[in-house]
mmCIF file of C-alpha atoms in Angstrom:
data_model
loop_
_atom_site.group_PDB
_atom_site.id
_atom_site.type_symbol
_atom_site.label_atom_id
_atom_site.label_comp_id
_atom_site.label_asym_id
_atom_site.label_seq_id
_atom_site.Cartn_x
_atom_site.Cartn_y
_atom_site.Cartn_z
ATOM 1 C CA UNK M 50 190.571 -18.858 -65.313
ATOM 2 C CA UNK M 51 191.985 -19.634 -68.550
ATOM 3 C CA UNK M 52 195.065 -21.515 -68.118
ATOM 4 C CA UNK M 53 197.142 -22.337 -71.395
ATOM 5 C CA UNK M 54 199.842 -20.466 -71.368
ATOM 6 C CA UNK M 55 199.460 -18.188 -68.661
ATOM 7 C CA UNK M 56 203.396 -19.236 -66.823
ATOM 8 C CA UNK M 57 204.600 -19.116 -69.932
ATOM 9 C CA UNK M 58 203.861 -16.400 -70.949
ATOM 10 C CA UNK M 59 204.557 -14.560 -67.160
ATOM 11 C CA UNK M 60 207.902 -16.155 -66.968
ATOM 12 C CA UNK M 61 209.290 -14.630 -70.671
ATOM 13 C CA UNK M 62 207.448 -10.939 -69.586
ATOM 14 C CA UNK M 63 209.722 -10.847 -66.330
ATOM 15 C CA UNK M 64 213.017 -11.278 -68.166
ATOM 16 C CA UNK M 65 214.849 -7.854 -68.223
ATOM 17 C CA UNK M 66 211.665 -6.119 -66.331
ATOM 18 C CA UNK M 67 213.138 -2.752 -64.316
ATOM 19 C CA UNK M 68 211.219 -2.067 -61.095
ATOM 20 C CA UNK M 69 209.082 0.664 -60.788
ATOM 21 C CA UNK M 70 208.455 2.941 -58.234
ATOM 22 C CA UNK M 71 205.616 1.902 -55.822
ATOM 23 C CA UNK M 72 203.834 4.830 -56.342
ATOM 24 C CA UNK M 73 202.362 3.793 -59.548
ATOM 25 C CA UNK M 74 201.910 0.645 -58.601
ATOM 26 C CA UNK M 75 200.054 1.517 -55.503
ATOM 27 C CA UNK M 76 197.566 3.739 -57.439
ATOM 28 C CA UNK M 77 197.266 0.676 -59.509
ATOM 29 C CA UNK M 78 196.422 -1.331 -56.985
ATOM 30 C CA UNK M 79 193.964 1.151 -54.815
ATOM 31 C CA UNK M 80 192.135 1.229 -58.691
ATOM 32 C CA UNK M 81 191.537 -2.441 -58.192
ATOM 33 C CA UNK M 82 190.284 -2.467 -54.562
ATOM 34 C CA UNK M 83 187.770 -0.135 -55.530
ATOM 35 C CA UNK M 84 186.953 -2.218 -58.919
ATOM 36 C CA UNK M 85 186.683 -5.384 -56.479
ATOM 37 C CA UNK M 86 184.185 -2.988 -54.494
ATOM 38 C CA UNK M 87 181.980 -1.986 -57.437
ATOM 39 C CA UNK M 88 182.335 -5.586 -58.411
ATOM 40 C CA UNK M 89 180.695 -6.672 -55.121
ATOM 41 C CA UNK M 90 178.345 -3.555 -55.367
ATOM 42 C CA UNK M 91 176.954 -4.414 -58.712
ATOM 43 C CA UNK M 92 177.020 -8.596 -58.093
ATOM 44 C CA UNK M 93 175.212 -8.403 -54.702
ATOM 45 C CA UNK M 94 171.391 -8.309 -56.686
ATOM 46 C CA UNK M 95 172.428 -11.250 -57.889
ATOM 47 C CA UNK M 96 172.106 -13.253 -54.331
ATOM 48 C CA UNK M 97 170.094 -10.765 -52.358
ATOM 49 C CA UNK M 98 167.269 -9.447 -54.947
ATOM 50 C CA UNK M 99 165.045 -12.364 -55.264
ATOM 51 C CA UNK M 100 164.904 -13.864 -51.774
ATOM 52 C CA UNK M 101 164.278 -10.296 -50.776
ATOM 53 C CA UNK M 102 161.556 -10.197 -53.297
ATOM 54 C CA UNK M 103 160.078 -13.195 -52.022
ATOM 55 C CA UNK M 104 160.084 -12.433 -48.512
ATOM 56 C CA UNK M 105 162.764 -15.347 -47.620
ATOM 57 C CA UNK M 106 165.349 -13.222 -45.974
ATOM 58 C CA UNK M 107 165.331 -9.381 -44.499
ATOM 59 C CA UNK M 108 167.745 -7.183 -45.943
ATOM 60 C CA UNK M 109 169.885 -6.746 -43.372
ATOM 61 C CA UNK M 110 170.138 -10.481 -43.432
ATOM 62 C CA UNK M 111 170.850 -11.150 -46.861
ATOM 63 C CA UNK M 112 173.234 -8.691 -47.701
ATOM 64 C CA UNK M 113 175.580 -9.859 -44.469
ATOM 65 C CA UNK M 114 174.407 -13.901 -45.770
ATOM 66 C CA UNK M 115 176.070 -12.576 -48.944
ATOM 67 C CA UNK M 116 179.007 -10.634 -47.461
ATOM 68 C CA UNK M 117 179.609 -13.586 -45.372
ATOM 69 C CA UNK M 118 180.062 -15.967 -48.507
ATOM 70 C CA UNK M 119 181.095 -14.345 -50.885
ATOM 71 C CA UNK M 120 184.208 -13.523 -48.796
ATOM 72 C CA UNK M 121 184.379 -16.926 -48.402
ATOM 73 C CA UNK M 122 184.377 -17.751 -52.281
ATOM 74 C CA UNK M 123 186.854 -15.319 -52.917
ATOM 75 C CA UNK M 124 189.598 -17.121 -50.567
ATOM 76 C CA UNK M 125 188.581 -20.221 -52.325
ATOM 77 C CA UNK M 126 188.584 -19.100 -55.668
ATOM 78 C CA UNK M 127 192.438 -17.361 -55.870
ATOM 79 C CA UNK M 128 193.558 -20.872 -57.564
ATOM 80 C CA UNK M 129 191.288 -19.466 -60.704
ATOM 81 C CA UNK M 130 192.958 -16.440 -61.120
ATOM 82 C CA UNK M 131 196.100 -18.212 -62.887
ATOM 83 C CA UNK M 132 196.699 -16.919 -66.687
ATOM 84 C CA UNK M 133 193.073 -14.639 -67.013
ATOM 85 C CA UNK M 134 194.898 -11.419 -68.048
ATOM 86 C CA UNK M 135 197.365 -13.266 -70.494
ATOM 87 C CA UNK M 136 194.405 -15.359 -72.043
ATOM 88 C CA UNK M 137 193.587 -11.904 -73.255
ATOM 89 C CA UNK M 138 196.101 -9.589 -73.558
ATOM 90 C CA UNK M 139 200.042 -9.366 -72.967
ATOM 91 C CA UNK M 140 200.557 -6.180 -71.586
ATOM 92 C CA UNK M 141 204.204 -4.404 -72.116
ATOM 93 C CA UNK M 142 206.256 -4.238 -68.559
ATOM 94 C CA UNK M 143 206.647 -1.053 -66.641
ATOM 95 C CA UNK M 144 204.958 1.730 -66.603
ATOM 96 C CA UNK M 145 202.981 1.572 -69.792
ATOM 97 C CA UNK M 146 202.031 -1.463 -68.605
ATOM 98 C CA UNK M 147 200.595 -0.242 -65.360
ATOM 99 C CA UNK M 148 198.737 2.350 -67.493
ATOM 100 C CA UNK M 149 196.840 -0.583 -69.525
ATOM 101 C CA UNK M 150 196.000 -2.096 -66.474
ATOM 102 C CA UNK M 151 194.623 1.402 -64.606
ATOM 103 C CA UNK M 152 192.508 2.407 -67.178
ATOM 104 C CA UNK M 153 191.250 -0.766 -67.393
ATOM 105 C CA UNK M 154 190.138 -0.924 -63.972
ATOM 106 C CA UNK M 155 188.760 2.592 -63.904
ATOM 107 C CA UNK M 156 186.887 2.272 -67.301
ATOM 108 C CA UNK M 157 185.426 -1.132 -65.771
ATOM 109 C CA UNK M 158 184.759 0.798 -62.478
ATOM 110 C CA UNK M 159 183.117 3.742 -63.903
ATOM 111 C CA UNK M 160 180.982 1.597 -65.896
ATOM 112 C CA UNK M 161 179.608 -0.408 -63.055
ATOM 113 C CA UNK M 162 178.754 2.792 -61.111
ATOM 114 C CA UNK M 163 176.755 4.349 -64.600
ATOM 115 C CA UNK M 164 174.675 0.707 -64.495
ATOM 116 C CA UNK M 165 174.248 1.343 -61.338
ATOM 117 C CA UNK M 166 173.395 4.246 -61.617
ATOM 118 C CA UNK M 167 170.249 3.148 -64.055
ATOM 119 C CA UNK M 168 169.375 0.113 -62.135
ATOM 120 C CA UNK M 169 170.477 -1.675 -64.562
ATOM 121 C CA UNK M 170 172.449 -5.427 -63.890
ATOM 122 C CA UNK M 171 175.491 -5.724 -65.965
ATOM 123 C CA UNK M 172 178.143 -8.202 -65.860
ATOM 124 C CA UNK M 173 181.538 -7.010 -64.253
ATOM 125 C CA UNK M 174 183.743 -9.591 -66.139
ATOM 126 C CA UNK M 175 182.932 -8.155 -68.965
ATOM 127 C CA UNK M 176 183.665 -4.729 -68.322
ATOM 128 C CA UNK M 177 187.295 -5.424 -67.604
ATOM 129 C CA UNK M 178 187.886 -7.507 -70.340
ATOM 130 C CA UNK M 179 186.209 -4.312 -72.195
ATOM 131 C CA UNK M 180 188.639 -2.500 -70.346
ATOM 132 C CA UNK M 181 192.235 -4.227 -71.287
ATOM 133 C CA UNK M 182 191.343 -4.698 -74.555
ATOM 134 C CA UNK M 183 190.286 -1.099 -75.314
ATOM 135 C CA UNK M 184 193.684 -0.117 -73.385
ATOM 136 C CA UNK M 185 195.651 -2.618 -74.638
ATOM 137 C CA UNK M 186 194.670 -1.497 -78.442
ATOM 138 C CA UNK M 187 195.640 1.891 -77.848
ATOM 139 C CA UNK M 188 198.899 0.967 -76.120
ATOM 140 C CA UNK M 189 199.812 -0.433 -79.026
ATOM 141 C CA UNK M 190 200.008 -4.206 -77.444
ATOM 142 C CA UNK M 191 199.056 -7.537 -78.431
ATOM 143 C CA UNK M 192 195.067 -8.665 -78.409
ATOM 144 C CA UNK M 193 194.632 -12.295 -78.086
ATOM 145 C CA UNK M 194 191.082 -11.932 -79.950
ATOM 146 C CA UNK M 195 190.372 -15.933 -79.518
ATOM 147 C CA UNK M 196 190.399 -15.224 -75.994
ATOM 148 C CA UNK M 197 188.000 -12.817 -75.973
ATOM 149 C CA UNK M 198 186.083 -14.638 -78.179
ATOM 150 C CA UNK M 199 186.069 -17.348 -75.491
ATOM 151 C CA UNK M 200 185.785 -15.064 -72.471
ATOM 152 C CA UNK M 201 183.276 -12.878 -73.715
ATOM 153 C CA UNK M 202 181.228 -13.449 -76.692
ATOM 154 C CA UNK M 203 180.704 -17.618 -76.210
ATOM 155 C CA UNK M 204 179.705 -17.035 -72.318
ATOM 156 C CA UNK M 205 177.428 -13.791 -72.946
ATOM 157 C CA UNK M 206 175.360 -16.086 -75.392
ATOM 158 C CA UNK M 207 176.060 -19.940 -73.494
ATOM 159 C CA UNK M 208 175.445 -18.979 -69.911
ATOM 160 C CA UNK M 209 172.067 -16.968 -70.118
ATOM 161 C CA UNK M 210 170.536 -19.515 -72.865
ATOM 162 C CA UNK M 211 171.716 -22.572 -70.481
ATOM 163 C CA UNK M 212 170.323 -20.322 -67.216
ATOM 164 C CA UNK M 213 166.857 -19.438 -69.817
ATOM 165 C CA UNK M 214 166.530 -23.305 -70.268
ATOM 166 C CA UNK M 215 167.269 -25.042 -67.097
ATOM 167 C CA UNK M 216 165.166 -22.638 -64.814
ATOM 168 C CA UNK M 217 162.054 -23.120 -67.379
ATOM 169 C CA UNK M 218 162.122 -26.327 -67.405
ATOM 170 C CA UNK M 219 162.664 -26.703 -64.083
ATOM 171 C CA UNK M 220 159.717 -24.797 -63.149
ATOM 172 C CA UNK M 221 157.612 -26.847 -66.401
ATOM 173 C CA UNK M 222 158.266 -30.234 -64.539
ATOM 174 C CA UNK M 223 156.523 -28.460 -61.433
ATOM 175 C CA UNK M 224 153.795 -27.435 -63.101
ATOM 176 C CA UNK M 225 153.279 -31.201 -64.587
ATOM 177 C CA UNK M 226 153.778 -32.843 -61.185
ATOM 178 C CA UNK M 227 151.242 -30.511 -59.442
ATOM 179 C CA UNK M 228 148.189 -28.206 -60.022
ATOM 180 C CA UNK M 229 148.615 -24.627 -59.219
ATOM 181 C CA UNK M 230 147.057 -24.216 -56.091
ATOM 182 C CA UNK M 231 149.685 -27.256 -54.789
ATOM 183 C CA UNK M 232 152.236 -25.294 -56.635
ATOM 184 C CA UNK M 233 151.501 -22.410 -54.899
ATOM 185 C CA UNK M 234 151.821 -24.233 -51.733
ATOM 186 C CA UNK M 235 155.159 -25.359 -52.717
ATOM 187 C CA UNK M 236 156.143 -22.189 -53.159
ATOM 188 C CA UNK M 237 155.277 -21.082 -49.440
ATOM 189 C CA UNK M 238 157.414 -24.247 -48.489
ATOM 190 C CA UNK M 239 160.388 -23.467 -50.480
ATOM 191 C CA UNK M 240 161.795 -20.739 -47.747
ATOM 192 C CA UNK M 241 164.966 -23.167 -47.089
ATOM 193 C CA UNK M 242 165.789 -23.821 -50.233
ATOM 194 C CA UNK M 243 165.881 -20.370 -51.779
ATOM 195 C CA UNK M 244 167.938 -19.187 -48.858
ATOM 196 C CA UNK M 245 170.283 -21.705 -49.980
ATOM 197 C CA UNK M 246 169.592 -21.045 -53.391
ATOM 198 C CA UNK M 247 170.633 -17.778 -53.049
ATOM 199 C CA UNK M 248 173.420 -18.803 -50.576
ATOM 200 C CA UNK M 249 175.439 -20.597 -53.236
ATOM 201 C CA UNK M 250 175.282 -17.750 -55.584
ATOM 202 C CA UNK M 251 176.867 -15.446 -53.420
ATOM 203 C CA UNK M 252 179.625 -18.358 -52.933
ATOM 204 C CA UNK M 253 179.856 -18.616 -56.543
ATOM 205 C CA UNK M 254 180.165 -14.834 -56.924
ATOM 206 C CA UNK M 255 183.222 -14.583 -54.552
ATOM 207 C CA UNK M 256 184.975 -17.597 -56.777
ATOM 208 C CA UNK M 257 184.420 -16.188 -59.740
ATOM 209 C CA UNK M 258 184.602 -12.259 -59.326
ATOM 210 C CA UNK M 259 187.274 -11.998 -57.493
ATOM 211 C CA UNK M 260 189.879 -14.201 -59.171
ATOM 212 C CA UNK M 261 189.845 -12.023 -61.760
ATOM 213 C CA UNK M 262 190.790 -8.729 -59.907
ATOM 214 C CA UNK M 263 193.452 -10.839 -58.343
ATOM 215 C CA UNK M 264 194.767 -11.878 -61.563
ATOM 216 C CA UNK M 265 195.103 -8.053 -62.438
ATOM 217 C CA UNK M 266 197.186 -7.608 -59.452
ATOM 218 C CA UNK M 267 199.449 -10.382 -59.905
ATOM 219 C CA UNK M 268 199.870 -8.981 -63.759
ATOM 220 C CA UNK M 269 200.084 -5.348 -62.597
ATOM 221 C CA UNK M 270 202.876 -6.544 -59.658
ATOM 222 C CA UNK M 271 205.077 -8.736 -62.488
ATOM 223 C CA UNK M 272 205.189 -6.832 -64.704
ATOM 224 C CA UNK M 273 206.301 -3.708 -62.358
ATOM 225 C CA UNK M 274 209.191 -6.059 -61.284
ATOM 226 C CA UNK M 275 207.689 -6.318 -57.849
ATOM 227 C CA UNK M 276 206.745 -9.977 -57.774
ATOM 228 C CA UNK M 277 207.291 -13.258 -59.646
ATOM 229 C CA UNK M 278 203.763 -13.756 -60.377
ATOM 230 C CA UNK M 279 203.950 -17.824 -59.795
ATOM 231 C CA UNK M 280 201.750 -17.395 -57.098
ATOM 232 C CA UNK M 281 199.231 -14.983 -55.901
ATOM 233 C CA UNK M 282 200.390 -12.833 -52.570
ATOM 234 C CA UNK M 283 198.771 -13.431 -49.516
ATOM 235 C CA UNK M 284 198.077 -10.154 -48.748
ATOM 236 C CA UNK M 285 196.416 -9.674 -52.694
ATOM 237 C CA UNK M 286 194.063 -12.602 -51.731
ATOM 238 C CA UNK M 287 193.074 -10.752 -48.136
ATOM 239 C CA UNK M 288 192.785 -7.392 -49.507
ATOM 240 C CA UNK M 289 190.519 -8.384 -52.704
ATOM 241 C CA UNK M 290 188.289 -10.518 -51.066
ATOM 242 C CA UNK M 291 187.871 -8.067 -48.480
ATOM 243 C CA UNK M 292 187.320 -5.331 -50.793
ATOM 244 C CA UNK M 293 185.120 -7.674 -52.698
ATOM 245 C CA UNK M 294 182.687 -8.720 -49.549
ATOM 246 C CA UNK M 295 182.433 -4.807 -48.138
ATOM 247 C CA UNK M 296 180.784 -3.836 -51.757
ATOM 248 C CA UNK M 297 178.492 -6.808 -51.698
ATOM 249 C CA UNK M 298 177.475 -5.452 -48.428
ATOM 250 C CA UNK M 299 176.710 -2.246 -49.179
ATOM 251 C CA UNK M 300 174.197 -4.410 -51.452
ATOM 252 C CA UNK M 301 173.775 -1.700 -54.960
ATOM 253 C CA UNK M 302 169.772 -1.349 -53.935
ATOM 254 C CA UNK M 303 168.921 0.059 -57.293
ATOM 255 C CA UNK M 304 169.895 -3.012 -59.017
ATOM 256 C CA UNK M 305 168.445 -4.988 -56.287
ATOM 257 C CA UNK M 306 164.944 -3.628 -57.319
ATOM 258 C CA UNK M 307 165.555 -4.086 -60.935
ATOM 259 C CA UNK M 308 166.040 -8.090 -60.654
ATOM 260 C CA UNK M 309 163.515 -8.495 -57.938
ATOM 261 C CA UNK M 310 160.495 -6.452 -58.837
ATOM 262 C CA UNK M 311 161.003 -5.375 -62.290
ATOM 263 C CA UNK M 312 161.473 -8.858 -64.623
ATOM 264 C CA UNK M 313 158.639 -10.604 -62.931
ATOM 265 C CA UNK M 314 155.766 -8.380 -61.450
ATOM 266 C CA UNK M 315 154.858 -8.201 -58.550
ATOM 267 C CA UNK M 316 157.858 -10.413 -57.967
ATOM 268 C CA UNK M 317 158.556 -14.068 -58.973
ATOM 269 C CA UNK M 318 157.232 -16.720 -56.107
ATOM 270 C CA UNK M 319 159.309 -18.216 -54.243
ATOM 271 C CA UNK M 320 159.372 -21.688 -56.430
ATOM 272 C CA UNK M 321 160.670 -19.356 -59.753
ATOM 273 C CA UNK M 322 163.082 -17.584 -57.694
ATOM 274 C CA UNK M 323 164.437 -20.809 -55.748
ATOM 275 C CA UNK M 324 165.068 -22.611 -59.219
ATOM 276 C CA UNK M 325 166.392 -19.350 -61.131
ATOM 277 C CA UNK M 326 168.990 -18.823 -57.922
ATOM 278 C CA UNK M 327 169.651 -22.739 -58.573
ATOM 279 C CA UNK M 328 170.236 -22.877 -62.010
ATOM 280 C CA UNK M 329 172.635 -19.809 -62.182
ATOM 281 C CA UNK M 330 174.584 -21.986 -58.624
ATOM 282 C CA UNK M 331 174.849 -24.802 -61.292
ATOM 283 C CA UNK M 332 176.466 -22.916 -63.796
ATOM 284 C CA UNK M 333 179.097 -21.018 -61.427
ATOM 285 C CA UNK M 334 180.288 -23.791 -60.333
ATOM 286 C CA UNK M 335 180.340 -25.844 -63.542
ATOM 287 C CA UNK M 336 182.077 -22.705 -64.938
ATOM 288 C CA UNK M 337 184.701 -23.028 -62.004
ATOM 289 C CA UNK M 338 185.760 -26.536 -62.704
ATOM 290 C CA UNK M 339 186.173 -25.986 -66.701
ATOM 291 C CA UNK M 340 187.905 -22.493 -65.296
ATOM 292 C CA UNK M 341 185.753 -20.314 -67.182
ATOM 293 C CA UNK M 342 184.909 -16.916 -66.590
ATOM 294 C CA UNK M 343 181.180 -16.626 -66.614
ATOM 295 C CA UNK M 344 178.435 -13.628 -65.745
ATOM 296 C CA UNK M 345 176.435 -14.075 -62.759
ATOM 297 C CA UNK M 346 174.731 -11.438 -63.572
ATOM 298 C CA UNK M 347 173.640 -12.399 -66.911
ATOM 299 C CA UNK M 348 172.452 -15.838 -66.197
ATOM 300 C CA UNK M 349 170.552 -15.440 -63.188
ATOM 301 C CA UNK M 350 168.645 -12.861 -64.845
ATOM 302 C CA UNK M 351 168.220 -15.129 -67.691
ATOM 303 C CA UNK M 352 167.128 -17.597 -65.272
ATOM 304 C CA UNK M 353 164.440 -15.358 -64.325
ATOM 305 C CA UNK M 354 163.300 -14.905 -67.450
ATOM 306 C CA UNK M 355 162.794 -18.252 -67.915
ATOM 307 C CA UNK M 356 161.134 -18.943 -64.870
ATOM 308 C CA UNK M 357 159.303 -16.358 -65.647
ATOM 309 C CA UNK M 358 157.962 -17.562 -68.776
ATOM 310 C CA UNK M 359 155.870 -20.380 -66.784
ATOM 311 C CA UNK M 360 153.638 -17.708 -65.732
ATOM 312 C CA UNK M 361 151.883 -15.265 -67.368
ATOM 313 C CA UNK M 362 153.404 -13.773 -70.200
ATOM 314 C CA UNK M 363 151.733 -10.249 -69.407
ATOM 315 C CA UNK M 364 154.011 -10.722 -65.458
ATOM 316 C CA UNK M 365 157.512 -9.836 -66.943
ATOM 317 C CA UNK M 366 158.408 -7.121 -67.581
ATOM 318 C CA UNK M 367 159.841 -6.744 -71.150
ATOM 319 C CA UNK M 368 160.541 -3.222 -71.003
ATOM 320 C CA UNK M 369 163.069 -3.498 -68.811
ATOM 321 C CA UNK M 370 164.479 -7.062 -70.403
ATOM 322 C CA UNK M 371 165.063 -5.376 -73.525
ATOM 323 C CA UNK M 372 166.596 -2.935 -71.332
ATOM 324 C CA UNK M 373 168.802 -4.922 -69.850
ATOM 325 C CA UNK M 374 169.984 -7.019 -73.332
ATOM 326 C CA UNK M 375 170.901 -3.736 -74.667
ATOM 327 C CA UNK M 376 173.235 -2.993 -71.563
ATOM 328 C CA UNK M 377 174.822 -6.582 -72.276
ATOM 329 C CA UNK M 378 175.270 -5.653 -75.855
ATOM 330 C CA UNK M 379 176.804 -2.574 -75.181
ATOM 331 C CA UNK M 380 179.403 -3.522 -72.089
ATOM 332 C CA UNK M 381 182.126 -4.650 -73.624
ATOM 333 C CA UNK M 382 182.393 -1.254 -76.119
ATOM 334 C CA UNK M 383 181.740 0.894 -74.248
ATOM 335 C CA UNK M 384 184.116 -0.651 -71.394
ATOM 336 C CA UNK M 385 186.910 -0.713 -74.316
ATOM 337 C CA UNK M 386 186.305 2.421 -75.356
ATOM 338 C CA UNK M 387 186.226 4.726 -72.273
ATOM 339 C CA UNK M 388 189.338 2.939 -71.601
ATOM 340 C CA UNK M 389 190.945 3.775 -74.436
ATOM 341 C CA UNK M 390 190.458 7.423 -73.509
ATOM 342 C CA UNK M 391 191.852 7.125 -69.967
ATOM 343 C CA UNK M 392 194.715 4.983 -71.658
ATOM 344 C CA UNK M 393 195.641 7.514 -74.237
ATOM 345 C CA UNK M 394 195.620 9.916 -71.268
ATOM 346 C CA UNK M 395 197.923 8.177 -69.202
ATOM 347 C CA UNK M 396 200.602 7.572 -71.592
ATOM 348 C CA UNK M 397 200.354 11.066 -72.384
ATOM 349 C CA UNK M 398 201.522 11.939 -69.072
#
């Protein structure tokens, strides 16, 4: 993700670092399986819920379409994971290091279960970052605050206002080419291209989601002396994007109704949900070249809304957007702060 620095900054931590036991280190790393599986669990809507919607792809089709890719992503995307933890924070080595980086990943866990919980999409990246910088604060460590302000604040307003605009206008140079009954037939047409649409999110979620639980590994295995962190392990790649794929999989249904049935009612055609899936593809993947981390979640839902906003205003659902803003608003503090409890519990150990 972010680069500057991030050797740097890995090669001073491991000077004088003493090895610790694997047992910590293995609880650490079980914590971010099963964060790359909530990850997965929570992203998956953002692939699977409109084409769904739409009547493009079955279920049981889209979620293994999504599986499928966004395993595929993840393999790809390990090159990205270089310097994301150090952008943000510098943990201390050992075990109070290992702490930071557990209650990070069960704060961010245990938040993506409570969205989804509530139906409700929320963005993954930034319930980790929530989570080391809540941890990191009580451990008494160093905060790089521009990096959050890059990594957090700039991309949760950016990416959902560029999604908002490109998917409306999209959809407004339709509607000026064609009347609405050839729009409509369009939209009956456009089977192909959601399904790839949608296919190219769920590609984009595996190269962006789970470099970042990778990068937590590779931080969590330097600085417990087990591993240089020049390179991320094999086996840290496998397991991750593994992990990663099974929780898109099991597909996180509630959210899946949310995005596809709740922001545009009935549900959007398939010409808004083809050029909202296309917009947020765009911005993944321009996001992946400048290697920045970005939220799926929040800018294909964004997208939606401004696909919506072609239609009648009286089809989306505001309720539920305003909803869904104040779950944005409140991930990153609420992240931060539940793991500044499990933090302050850990080091009390």
């Amino acid at each position: 993700m972010l680069r500057a620095g991030g050797r740097g900054r890995r090669g001073h931590r491991r000077q004088g670092v003493l090895r610790v036991d694997w047992l910590p280190v293995a609880l650490v790393l079980a914590a971010a399986l099963i964060f790359a599986f909530s990850n997965g669990f929570q992203d998956a809507s953002n692939s699977i819920a409109i084409p769904i919607a739409t009547g493009s792809l079955s279920p049981r089709l889209a979620v293994t379409m999504a599986a499928t890719l966004g395993l595929g992503g993840a393999v790809l995307g390990h090159t990205l994971a270089d310097g994301f933890v150090e952008a943000l924070v510098v943990p201390p080595s050992g075990a109070a290091g290992l702490s930071v980086i557990g209650a990070a990943l069960v704060a961010a866990t245990a938040w993506n279960l409570l969205m989804w919980w509530f139906g409700m999409p929320s963005s993954s990246t930034h319930a980790l970052i929530g989570g080391l910088t809540g941890a990191s604060l009580v451990a008494g460590t160093s905060v790089v605050w521009d990096g959050v302000w890059v990594t957090v604040t700039l991309p949760m307003l950016l990416s959902p206002l560029l999604g908002l605009v490109l998917a409306c206008g999209a959809l407004w140079l339709v509607a000026r080419i064609v009347d609405t009954r050839s729009r409509t037939q369009v939209g009956r047409d456009m089977r192909g291209a959601q399904v790839a649409a949608a296919g190219a999110v769920a590609l984009g979620n595996g190269l962006q989601d789970a470099a970042k639980t990778m990068a937590v590994v590779v931080v969590a295995l330097t600085i417990s002396g087990h591993a240089s962190g020049e390179t991320v392990p094999w086996w840290v790649v496998a397991s991750v994007a593994v992990a990663l794929s099974l929780g898109t999989y099991a597909g996180g249904w509630r959210i899946v109704r949310t995005l596809g049935r709740r922001i545009i009612r009935p549900a959007p055609d398939r010409a808004q949900g083809t050029v909202a899936q296309a917009s947020t593809a765009a911005i993944q993947y321009l996001a992946a070249v400048l290697h920045l981390p970005v939220s799926s979640t929040h800018t294909v839902t964004a997208a939606l809304v401004g696909a919506g906003l072609t239609g009648p205003r009286s089809a989306l659902g505001w309720t539920v957007i305003r909803q869904i803003l104040l779950v944005w608003v409140c991930t990153f503090p609420g992240a931060a702060a539940l793991s500044a409890l499990v933090c302050g519990v850990l080091l009390a150990l």
